[in-house]
Amino acid sequence: MNIEKQTVCVSCVMDTTDSKITFDEKGVCDHCNTYFHDILPKWNPEGLDDKELYELAAKIKKDGQGKDFDCIMGMSGGIDSSYLLYLAVEKLGLRPLVFHVDAGWNSQEAVNNIERMVDGLGLDLYTEVINWEEMKDLQLSFFKSGVSHIDTPQDHSFFANMYKFADKHGVKNILTGGNYSTECIRNPLEWMYYQSDSRQLMDIHSKFGSSPLKNYPVTNILWHKVYLPYIKGIKVTRPLDYMVYNKEDATQLLEDKFGYQRYPQKHFESRFTRFYEGYWLPEKFGFDTRKVQYSSLIVTGQMTREEALEKLKLPAYDPETIDEDFEFIANKLGISIDELRGYFNAPNKTYKDYKNQQSIYDVGAKVMRALGMEKGGKR
Amino acid sequence: MIGIIDYGSGNIQAIKNIYKKLKIECKFVSEPNQLDGVDEIILPGVGAFDEAMTQLNKSGLREVLDLMVLEQKVPVLGVCVGMQIMAESSDEGKLAGLGWFDAQVKLFDENIINHKPKLPHMGWNEIQPKSDHPILTSINFEKGYYFLHSYYFECHDENDVLATTYYGDAFHCAVNKGNIYGFQFHPEKSHSNGINLFKNFAEL
Amino acid sequence: MLRSRVIPCLLVHSKGLVKTVKFKTPKYVGDPINAVKIFNEKEVDELIVLDVDATVNDVEPNYQMIEHLANESRMPLCYGGGVKTPEQARKIIKLGVEKVALSSEAISTPKVLVDIANIIGRQSVVVVLDIKKSLFGSYEIYTHNGKKKVKKNLFEFITELEAIGIGELVINSIDNDGVMKGYDLALIKKVREHVSVPLTVLGGAGNADDILDLIDEYKIIGASAGSLFVFKGVYKAVLINYLPELALQKIRQISQT
């Protein structure tokens, strides 16, 4: 096989649109190799043992004794967080407070699903609503900057709010739906830079924003990766890592039990994220996040490479609705379609063109991996 | 190409938005020469009968509409007051209507409305179809449509009645004579039932 | 038969959606356009949008916002806030709104209702009255977000409005606003005796039963609510919602009797 001309991995579907991809002598990419060599041995989905999960749950219950809730769970209305909620309550007997951040882009399906899950499981819901005028200004700043990670304003606010809440209310345990089953292969940094890098966020806003950020929550990597866990003892747990998590089975179960509404693709709970991952990222930058998602499913045996390649033949966005979506995004951001088009056609920039804390992340990642506390991770 | 008559009365934008979402070509028509290429017409209308007739007469479209509808048999759909002006006359006003239907527009008789509120007829009400017409395909009759009016359309020819609604008594909420359709309710503001009605009209 | 209408009511303040309690302490609940979009997808009966700044600040209605909201609604929209003239009413209707609501102007200059009705039709003219109970137990009309008391007798004024001729009357209880412990049923009973135009009540709905009981009692009435359709649970989490399907079915059944 002529490896010089290879563009696609033989094992998954990651390819050279990830400009840093490398292939070994068998034609297997470094994403797969990281999974097989670094993640799989420590994770081992076949030999997964409930025990560790139940021990974890017991600790969370203990930490939360006497309180109104024993943990908080970030809920977007998406399948991962919804399934986790079900698991946490019905299997682990936890009492989570469901935490949702409204960044102004909720789809009707997401709102409906949150309602169904919260009602179906008899839980309490807490929301933080981001000031829309500020969010709009921040999102426009990112469009103007030309970088690829324009969903940072939403993502950053989700985590910042959750950490702030946990800190403020003395909540020791945060549960998230992140999981190796569907996310063991991560979006390359080139595609989606760290959303928590506040230096980058503030720099882009200072260069392109038009009004000050008064209410928007800002976090930073040292605060939530060092201070909160090690000084304040606030732990983030990913229960879905402790089990075999099959997305299709999970979706079916939620549909049957709670009347959950299925989404056509990952991240469709936010109309902006749908537009971003379905259109902006692939069409402007050539970064198709489906390759990442499908590759994760392929290596964990939930999808075949052939299926993935077939699906990738079609565009990531729906050609039927894309004009409408484009107009919707422009209208919502208070700009004309031409202006949005202008940003689309403007030169592509990267996170390196703006101030960033990447060096801190690099150090942190090395330390975590050395201590065996993080498997894989972004690169 | 659907032509939405823009003569100063009616929610033309809402109708255009619906066709845009359905990806069916349509345009606003405010002058006779804009009717070129139009093969189906929507005639919206809100407010008072005389006001609507005056505006239509002033628009310069009256003659060409009569020609297209009565001679050329171009399909036309009238909404609310746009339907009412298709009658001969109205209790509400002094002017003559288009006379496309042998019908009169009358004020609801409050005496037979034995509940409060009385007028206007405001809200979602069911419709009872008189026949199985393709324009009523996929319509949820129980869900019905949104009504907002104090005057109602009364056909003299029973054959022109497409559907009735009950308010005090049964009245003609949908009418049809050949290529001419009229609906008292607001399909542009009746969610999926409305969208389907506009879609069915376009596909006739 | 005609069904009762269940109407989410949205308050706009400084371009954002807010919720108040007894007309005070506005809490930011998000972007109006996204809220309307979600309500539209939930296929709600109708929507009322009130701009609480316009009259107080003596400014024109925000036509651009109104246009955006109208574009998102495949159900009837009633807009109120700062409407004083027939020309403004015409402009608003043209943007795709079905009904225009007046409050302070209707109270100070009732004749304007006739002028506006002549332009947009009486069925599209709505009067909103904000009501607070006095220390002596009588109901008083207020304007300017509950700050200015009106020296008119409520029921005499309602009778006057009936005589002038309007499309709809909306009664908004300041005392029950945002409290979510039920409508002011005594107020509603008295008002209903005095009107025969469509009546819509707002202020206090805390759960689906409040609405169902109201509709069961009056058969045909507009049941409007703000907090109920925007908040959820003890923490008042912001989550757009509407009545569950079972409740909507019950309302349909009531209309059949």
PDB file of N, CA, C and O in Angstrom, chain A residues 70-94:
ATOM      1  N   ASP A  70     -27.359  15.337  45.850  1.00  0.00           N
ATOM      2  CA  ASP A  70     -25.991  14.898  46.145  1.00  0.00           C
ATOM      3  C   ASP A  70     -24.998  15.167  45.023  1.00  0.00           C
ATOM      4  O   ASP A  70     -23.793  15.019  45.201  1.00  0.00           O
ATOM      5  N   CYS A  71     -25.487  15.579  43.885  1.00  0.00           N
ATOM      6  CA  CYS A  71     -24.569  15.929  42.796  1.00  0.00           C
ATOM      7  C   CYS A  71     -25.310  16.820  41.814  1.00  0.00           C
ATOM      8  O   CYS A  71     -26.529  16.947  41.884  1.00  0.00           O
ATOM      9  N   ILE A  72     -24.552  17.450  40.930  1.00  0.00           N
ATOM     10  CA  ILE A  72     -25.233  18.167  39.846  1.00  0.00           C
ATOM     11  C   ILE A  72     -24.841  17.553  38.517  1.00  0.00           C
ATOM     12  O   ILE A  72     -23.742  17.019  38.362  1.00  0.00           O
ATOM     13  N   MET A  73     -25.780  17.589  37.607  1.00  0.00           N
ATOM     14  CA  MET A  73     -25.568  16.976  36.314  1.00  0.00           C
ATOM     15  C   MET A  73     -25.863  17.968  35.226  1.00  0.00           C
ATOM     16  O   MET A  73     -26.963  18.496  35.156  1.00  0.00           O
ATOM     17  N   GLY A  74     -24.863  18.218  34.395  1.00  0.00           N
ATOM     18  CA  GLY A  74     -25.054  19.131  33.275  1.00  0.00           C
ATOM     19  C   GLY A  74     -25.947  18.467  32.244  1.00  0.00           C
ATOM     20  O   GLY A  74     -25.651  17.370  31.794  1.00  0.00           O
ATOM     21  N   MET A  75     -27.026  19.106  31.898  1.00  0.00           N
ATOM     22  CA  MET A  75     -27.992  18.512  30.984  1.00  0.00           C
ATOM     23  C   MET A  75     -28.269  19.428  29.799  1.00  0.00           C
ATOM     24  O   MET A  75     -28.657  20.576  29.973  1.00  0.00           O
ATOM     25  N   SER A  76     -28.030  18.910  28.608  1.00  0.00           N
ATOM     26  CA  SER A  76     -28.281  19.721  27.421  1.00  0.00           C
ATOM     27  C   SER A  76     -29.575  19.276  26.737  1.00  0.00           C
ATOM     28  O   SER A  76     -30.092  19.961  25.872  1.00  0.00           O
ATOM     29  N   GLY A  77     -30.050  18.113  27.129  1.00  0.00           N
ATOM     30  CA  GLY A  77     -31.191  17.543  26.424  1.00  0.00           C
ATOM     31  C   GLY A  77     -30.695  16.510  25.430  1.00  0.00           C
ATOM     32  O   GLY A  77     -31.487  15.815  24.797  1.00  0.00           O
ATOM     33  N   GLY A  78     -29.378  16.391  25.317  1.00  0.00           N
ATOM     34  CA  GLY A  78     -28.791  15.426  24.390  1.00  0.00           C
ATOM     35  C   GLY A  78     -28.855  14.020  24.940  1.00  0.00           C
ATOM     36  O   GLY A  78     -29.135  13.804  26.113  1.00  0.00           O
ATOM     37  N   ILE A  79     -28.541  13.054  24.093  1.00  0.00           N
ATOM     38  CA  ILE A  79     -28.718  11.660  24.476  1.00  0.00           C
ATOM     39  C   ILE A  79     -27.779  11.235  25.611  1.00  0.00           C
ATOM     40  O   ILE A  79     -28.192  10.534  26.542  1.00  0.00           O
ATOM     41  N   ASP A  80     -26.519  11.689  25.561  1.00  0.00           N
ATOM     42  CA  ASP A  80     -25.573  11.262  26.593  1.00  0.00           C
ATOM     43  C   ASP A  80     -26.008  11.724  27.978  1.00  0.00           C
ATOM     44  O   ASP A  80     -26.070  10.938  28.922  1.00  0.00           O
ATOM     45  N   SER A  81     -26.297  13.018  28.097  1.00  0.00           N
ATOM     46  CA  SER A  81     -26.667  13.528  29.414  1.00  0.00           C
ATOM     47  C   SER A  81     -28.033  12.981  29.857  1.00  0.00           C
ATOM     48  O   SER A  81     -28.261  12.749  31.036  1.00  0.00           O
ATOM     49  N   SER A  82     -28.919  12.754  28.911  1.00  0.00           N
ATOM     50  CA  SER A  82     -30.232  12.223  29.280  1.00  0.00           C
ATOM     51  C   SER A  82     -30.116  10.796  29.773  1.00  0.00           C
ATOM     52  O   SER A  82     -30.728  10.408  30.771  1.00  0.00           O
ATOM     53  N   TYR A  83     -29.301   9.999  29.084  1.00  0.00           N
ATOM     54  CA  TYR A  83     -29.153   8.611  29.503  1.00  0.00           C
ATOM     55  C   TYR A  83     -28.459   8.549  30.855  1.00  0.00           C
ATOM     56  O   TYR A  83     -28.808   7.744  31.722  1.00  0.00           O
ATOM     57  N   LEU A  84     -27.479   9.422  31.015  1.00  0.00           N
ATOM     58  CA  LEU A  84     -26.754   9.451  32.285  1.00  0.00           C
ATOM     59  C   LEU A  84     -27.702   9.759  33.436  1.00  0.00           C
ATOM     60  O   LEU A  84     -27.626   9.182  34.514  1.00  0.00           O
ATOM     61  N   LEU A  85     -28.604  10.670  33.185  1.00  0.00           N
ATOM     62  CA  LEU A  85     -29.575  11.054  34.209  1.00  0.00           C
ATOM     63  C   LEU A  85     -30.400   9.843  34.633  1.00  0.00           C
ATOM     64  O   LEU A  85     -30.592   9.561  35.821  1.00  0.00           O
ATOM     65  N   TYR A  86     -30.843   9.115  33.644  1.00  0.00           N
ATOM     66  CA  TYR A  86     -31.638   7.916  33.903  1.00  0.00           C
ATOM     67  C   TYR A  86     -30.831   6.929  34.747  1.00  0.00           C
ATOM     68  O   TYR A  86     -31.283   6.417  35.764  1.00  0.00           O
ATOM     69  N   LEU A  87     -29.602   6.719  34.322  1.00  0.00           N
ATOM     70  CA  LEU A  87     -28.702   5.805  34.999  1.00  0.00           C
ATOM     71  C   LEU A  87     -28.469   6.234  36.452  1.00  0.00           C
ATOM     72  O   LEU A  87     -28.571   5.442  37.393  1.00  0.00           O
ATOM     73  N   ALA A  88     -28.178   7.506  36.608  1.00  0.00           N
ATOM     74  CA  ALA A  88     -27.839   8.042  37.931  1.00  0.00           C
ATOM     75  C   ALA A  88     -28.981   7.821  38.915  1.00  0.00           C
ATOM     76  O   ALA A  88     -28.769   7.467  40.071  1.00  0.00           O
ATOM     77  N   VAL A  89     -30.204   8.034  38.433  1.00  0.00           N
ATOM     78  CA  VAL A  89     -31.350   7.922  39.329  1.00  0.00           C
ATOM     79  C   VAL A  89     -31.803   6.474  39.507  1.00  0.00           C
ATOM     80  O   VAL A  89     -31.886   5.962  40.618  1.00  0.00           O
ATOM     81  N   GLU A  90     -32.073   5.819  38.385  1.00  0.00           N
ATOM     82  CA  GLU A  90     -32.687   4.498  38.481  1.00  0.00           C
ATOM     83  C   GLU A  90     -31.732   3.367  38.813  1.00  0.00           C
ATOM     84  O   GLU A  90     -32.103   2.412  39.461  1.00  0.00           O
ATOM     85  N   LYS A  91     -30.472   3.482  38.373  1.00  0.00           N
ATOM     86  CA  LYS A  91     -29.549   2.390  38.646  1.00  0.00           C
ATOM     87  C   LYS A  91     -28.681   2.664  39.862  1.00  0.00           C
ATOM     88  O   LYS A  91     -28.337   1.774  40.619  1.00  0.00           O
ATOM     89  N   LEU A  92     -28.279   3.922  40.008  1.00  0.00           N
ATOM     90  CA  LEU A  92     -27.331   4.218  41.080  1.00  0.00           C
ATOM     91  C   LEU A  92     -27.989   4.851  42.304  1.00  0.00           C
ATOM     92  O   LEU A  92     -27.330   5.081  43.306  1.00  0.00           O
ATOM     93  N   GLY A  93     -29.266   5.167  42.205  1.00  0.00           N
ATOM     94  CA  GLY A  93     -29.971   5.734  43.350  1.00  0.00           C
ATOM     95  C   GLY A  93     -29.487   7.107  43.777  1.00  0.00           C
ATOM     96  O   GLY A  93     -29.647   7.515  44.932  1.00  0.00           O
ATOM     97  N   LEU A  94     -28.913   7.869  42.846  1.00  0.00           N
ATOM     98  CA  LEU A  94     -28.426   9.199  43.201  1.00  0.00           C
ATOM     99  C   LEU A  94     -29.550  10.216  43.145  1.00  0.00           C
ATOM    100  O   LEU A  94     -30.615   9.961  42.593  1.00  0.00           O
TER     101      LEU A  94
END
